[in-house]
């Protein structure tokens, strides 16, 4: 929709996702993430944590079931969704405002972890994503253009030609 605030947040799950179902049988998972900025203090030569942002997230339908099955407390995740603001009165009559995220996409961060991805068909059943070689595969017998075999122990072509381990930025 137009004029919605779409944000991406990287953080850690504070609790295990909680999976529930609406009376109509639609799955919804709620979870909270904590995103804590880190800054380097040059005076002390140490990293320091900033103030944590705690954000309640909800994800719907098949994605909700996938989140509940795949993610757990402490998992570092990348979440993208629409930021929503909601106001209410607490038990003491004080007006409160909360910010929540209606999640469109969520997944584990692979910066310091690995994950095995298992695709699902439209009914939510797992599919085998590793296809066996097929006889009609036109790339099955293809060789690299430089004439070298794949997976060999030869040096990369870029070595000696300005190659660097440093990122380009």
mmCIF file of C-alpha atoms in Angstrom:
data_model
loop_
_atom_site.group_PDB
_atom_site.id
_atom_site.type_symbol
_atom_site.label_atom_id
_atom_site.label_comp_id
_atom_site.label_asym_id
_atom_site.label_seq_id
_atom_site.Cartn_x
_atom_site.Cartn_y
_atom_site.Cartn_z
ATOM 1 C CA UNK A 1 0.000 0.000 0.000
ATOM 2 C CA UNK A 2 1.052 3.577 -0.540
ATOM 3 C CA UNK A 3 2.491 5.695 2.260
ATOM 4 C CA UNK A 4 3.348 2.791 4.523
ATOM 5 C CA UNK A 5 6.635 2.867 6.381
ATOM 6 C CA UNK A 6 8.626 -0.175 5.297
ATOM 7 C CA UNK A 7 11.711 -0.890 7.404
ATOM 8 C CA UNK A 8 14.357 -3.572 7.709
ATOM 9 C CA UNK A 9 15.634 -4.467 11.157
ATOM 10 C CA UNK A 10 18.464 -6.796 12.140
ATOM 11 C CA UNK A 11 18.324 -8.115 15.669
ATOM 12 C CA UNK A 12 18.090 -11.108 17.979
ATOM 13 C CA UNK A 13 14.920 -12.945 18.941
ATOM 14 C CA UNK A 14 14.122 -12.194 22.574
ATOM 15 C CA UNK A 15 11.754 -15.172 22.955
ATOM 16 C CA UNK A 16 10.720 -18.200 20.935
ATOM 17 C CA UNK A 17 8.068 -17.280 18.343
ATOM 18 C CA UNK A 18 4.520 -17.874 19.586
ATOM 19 C CA UNK A 19 2.272 -19.550 17.000
ATOM 20 C CA UNK A 20 -1.494 -19.108 17.249
ATOM 21 C CA UNK A 21 -4.440 -19.537 14.932
ATOM 22 C CA UNK A 22 -7.376 -17.190 14.338
ATOM 23 C CA UNK A 23 -10.943 -18.576 14.654
ATOM 24 C CA UNK A 24 -10.870 -18.900 10.848
ATOM 25 C CA UNK A 25 -7.761 -21.094 11.096
ATOM 26 C CA UNK A 26 -5.208 -18.555 9.829
ATOM 27 C CA UNK A 27 -1.773 -18.926 11.400
ATOM 28 C CA UNK A 28 -0.077 -15.943 13.050
ATOM 29 C CA UNK A 29 3.270 -15.947 14.814
ATOM 30 C CA UNK A 30 4.335 -13.206 17.195
ATOM 31 C CA UNK A 31 7.898 -12.616 18.269
ATOM 32 C CA UNK A 32 10.051 -9.827 19.645
ATOM 33 C CA UNK A 33 13.453 -8.787 18.435
ATOM 34 C CA UNK A 34 16.076 -6.635 20.096
ATOM 35 C CA UNK A 35 18.293 -4.510 17.896
ATOM 36 C CA UNK A 36 21.271 -3.016 19.704
ATOM 37 C CA UNK A 37 23.649 -0.621 17.953
ATOM 38 C CA UNK A 38 27.360 -0.920 18.754
ATOM 39 C CA UNK A 39 29.737 2.014 18.569
ATOM 40 C CA UNK A 40 33.496 2.080 18.888
ATOM 41 C CA UNK A 41 34.795 4.368 21.643
ATOM 42 C CA UNK A 42 38.168 5.656 20.431
ATOM 43 C CA UNK A 43 39.129 6.918 23.880
ATOM 44 C CA UNK A 44 38.816 3.496 25.542
ATOM 45 C CA UNK A 45 39.466 1.448 22.386
ATOM 46 C CA UNK A 46 36.398 -0.659 23.145
ATOM 47 C CA UNK A 47 33.069 -1.439 21.548
ATOM 48 C CA UNK A 48 30.071 -0.211 23.544
ATOM 49 C CA UNK A 49 26.426 -1.180 23.225
ATOM 50 C CA UNK A 50 23.892 1.556 22.626
ATOM 51 C CA UNK A 51 20.244 1.566 23.685
ATOM 52 C CA UNK A 52 18.342 -1.511 22.521
ATOM 53 C CA UNK A 53 15.241 -1.199 20.366
ATOM 54 C CA UNK A 54 12.664 -3.870 21.210
ATOM 55 C CA UNK A 55 10.124 -4.448 18.476
ATOM 56 C CA UNK A 56 7.103 -6.775 18.507
ATOM 57 C CA UNK A 57 6.625 -8.495 15.165
ATOM 58 C CA UNK A 58 3.776 -10.505 13.683
ATOM 59 C CA UNK A 59 3.876 -12.687 10.603
ATOM 60 C CA UNK A 60 0.893 -14.457 9.021
ATOM 61 C CA UNK A 61 -0.136 -17.626 7.206
ATOM 62 C CA UNK A 62 2.447 -20.161 6.006
ATOM 63 C CA UNK A 63 5.322 -17.814 6.865
ATOM 64 C CA UNK A 64 4.094 -17.850 10.486
ATOM 65 C CA UNK A 65 4.318 -21.629 10.637
ATOM 66 C CA UNK A 66 7.766 -21.542 9.016
ATOM 67 C CA UNK A 67 9.000 -18.965 11.538
ATOM 68 C CA UNK A 68 7.686 -20.987 14.484
ATOM 69 C CA UNK A 69 9.386 -24.140 13.175
ATOM 70 C CA UNK A 70 12.674 -22.543 12.116
ATOM 71 C CA UNK A 71 13.594 -19.781 14.569
ATOM 72 C CA UNK A 72 14.271 -19.772 18.302
ATOM 73 C CA UNK A 73 15.250 -17.386 21.071
ATOM 74 C CA UNK A 74 18.673 -15.858 20.476
ATOM 75 C CA UNK A 75 18.622 -16.351 16.699
ATOM 76 C CA UNK A 76 19.925 -13.339 14.788
ATOM 77 C CA UNK A 77 17.333 -12.412 12.162
ATOM 78 C CA UNK A 78 16.714 -9.946 9.375
ATOM 79 C CA UNK A 79 13.114 -8.744 9.349
ATOM 80 C CA UNK A 80 11.410 -6.517 6.796
ATOM 81 C CA UNK A 81 7.904 -5.214 7.141
ATOM 82 C CA UNK A 82 5.501 -2.345 7.648
ATOM 83 C CA UNK A 83 5.861 -0.286 10.806
ATOM 84 C CA UNK A 84 2.538 0.273 12.583
ATOM 85 C CA UNK A 85 1.675 2.567 15.482
ATOM 86 C CA UNK A 86 -1.058 1.634 17.943
ATOM 87 C CA UNK A 87 -2.360 3.617 20.922
ATOM 88 C CA UNK A 88 -4.254 2.284 23.926
ATOM 89 C CA UNK A 89 -4.997 3.045 27.581
ATOM 90 C CA UNK A 90 -3.384 0.886 30.247
ATOM 91 C CA UNK A 91 -5.080 -0.287 33.465
ATOM 92 C CA UNK A 92 -4.180 2.949 35.247
ATOM 93 C CA UNK A 93 -5.794 5.015 32.458
ATOM 94 C CA UNK A 94 -2.469 6.202 31.014
ATOM 95 C CA UNK A 95 -2.441 6.538 27.241
ATOM 96 C CA UNK A 96 0.343 4.429 25.695
ATOM 97 C CA UNK A 97 1.670 4.152 22.163
ATOM 98 C CA UNK A 98 3.450 1.079 20.813
ATOM 99 C CA UNK A 99 5.179 0.401 17.533
ATOM 100 C CA UNK A 100 4.837 -3.013 15.926
ATOM 101 C CA UNK A 101 6.053 -4.571 12.706
ATOM 102 C CA UNK A 102 3.772 -6.429 10.289
ATOM 103 C CA UNK A 103 6.382 -8.727 8.792
ATOM 104 C CA UNK A 104 6.597 -9.389 5.070
ATOM 105 C CA UNK A 105 9.986 -11.154 5.043
ATOM 106 C CA UNK A 106 12.046 -12.800 7.784
ATOM 107 C CA UNK A 107 15.065 -15.017 7.841
ATOM 108 C CA UNK A 108 18.148 -15.909 9.815
ATOM 109 C CA UNK A 109 21.216 -13.718 9.476
ATOM 110 C CA UNK A 110 24.034 -15.701 7.915
ATOM 111 C CA UNK A 111 26.780 -13.312 8.997
ATOM 112 C CA UNK A 112 27.804 -15.622 11.860
ATOM 113 C CA UNK A 113 25.665 -18.707 11.294
ATOM 114 C CA UNK A 114 24.615 -21.210 8.659
ATOM 115 C CA UNK A 115 21.167 -22.415 7.713
ATOM 116 C CA UNK A 116 19.749 -25.184 5.578
ATOM 117 C CA UNK A 117 16.909 -23.929 3.413
ATOM 118 C CA UNK A 118 14.054 -26.279 2.621
ATOM 119 C CA UNK A 119 11.514 -24.985 0.130
ATOM 120 C CA UNK A 120 7.847 -25.771 0.563
ATOM 121 C CA UNK A 121 5.119 -26.212 -1.996
ATOM 122 C CA UNK A 122 1.911 -24.170 -1.802
ATOM 123 C CA UNK A 123 0.362 -26.655 0.637
ATOM 124 C CA UNK A 124 3.266 -26.142 3.050
ATOM 125 C CA UNK A 125 4.867 -29.519 2.393
ATOM 126 C CA UNK A 126 8.672 -29.678 2.101
ATOM 127 C CA UNK A 127 10.161 -30.121 -1.346
ATOM 128 C CA UNK A 128 13.513 -31.654 -2.126
ATOM 129 C CA UNK A 129 15.581 -28.741 -3.454
ATOM 130 C CA UNK A 130 18.572 -30.826 -4.520
ATOM 131 C CA UNK A 131 17.709 -32.009 -7.984
ATOM 132 C CA UNK A 132 19.327 -35.116 -9.379
ATOM 133 C CA UNK A 133 21.247 -34.672 -12.657
ATOM 134 C CA UNK A 134 18.933 -34.909 -15.635
ATOM 135 C CA UNK A 135 19.771 -36.310 -19.027
ATOM 136 C CA UNK A 136 18.267 -33.294 -20.794
ATOM 137 C CA UNK A 137 20.301 -30.741 -18.807
ATOM 138 C CA UNK A 138 22.228 -28.638 -21.376
ATOM 139 C CA UNK A 139 24.711 -27.473 -18.716
ATOM 140 C CA UNK A 140 25.529 -30.919 -17.335
ATOM 141 C CA UNK A 141 28.624 -31.370 -19.495
ATOM 142 C CA UNK A 142 29.601 -27.710 -19.780
ATOM 143 C CA UNK A 143 33.214 -26.772 -19.102
ATOM 144 C CA UNK A 144 34.461 -23.407 -17.872
ATOM 145 C CA UNK A 145 35.351 -20.936 -20.617
ATOM 146 C CA UNK A 146 38.995 -20.656 -19.514
ATOM 147 C CA UNK A 147 39.529 -24.361 -20.147
ATOM 148 C CA UNK A 148 40.226 -25.181 -16.483
ATOM 149 C CA UNK A 149 38.327 -27.806 -14.586
ATOM 150 C CA UNK A 150 35.968 -26.697 -11.869
ATOM 151 C CA UNK A 151 37.033 -27.427 -8.314
ATOM 152 C CA UNK A 152 40.696 -27.789 -9.283
ATOM 153 C CA UNK A 153 43.524 -26.587 -7.112
ATOM 154 C CA UNK A 154 44.880 -24.162 -9.692
ATOM 155 C CA UNK A 155 45.323 -20.534 -8.704
ATOM 156 C CA UNK A 156 42.477 -18.162 -9.552
ATOM 157 C CA UNK A 157 42.903 -16.196 -12.748
ATOM 158 C CA UNK A 158 42.585 -12.921 -10.831
ATOM 159 C CA UNK A 159 45.648 -13.624 -8.680
ATOM 160 C CA UNK A 160 48.610 -11.516 -9.676
ATOM 161 C CA UNK A 161 46.325 -9.155 -11.601
ATOM 162 C CA UNK A 162 45.529 -6.674 -8.844
ATOM 163 C CA UNK A 163 43.634 -9.185 -6.701
ATOM 164 C CA UNK A 164 43.096 -8.130 -3.092
ATOM 165 C CA UNK A 165 41.338 -9.578 -0.056
ATOM 166 C CA UNK A 166 40.098 -6.108 0.815
ATOM 167 C CA UNK A 167 36.465 -5.212 -0.022
ATOM 168 C CA UNK A 168 36.007 -2.760 -2.911
ATOM 169 C CA UNK A 169 34.472 -0.020 -0.731
#
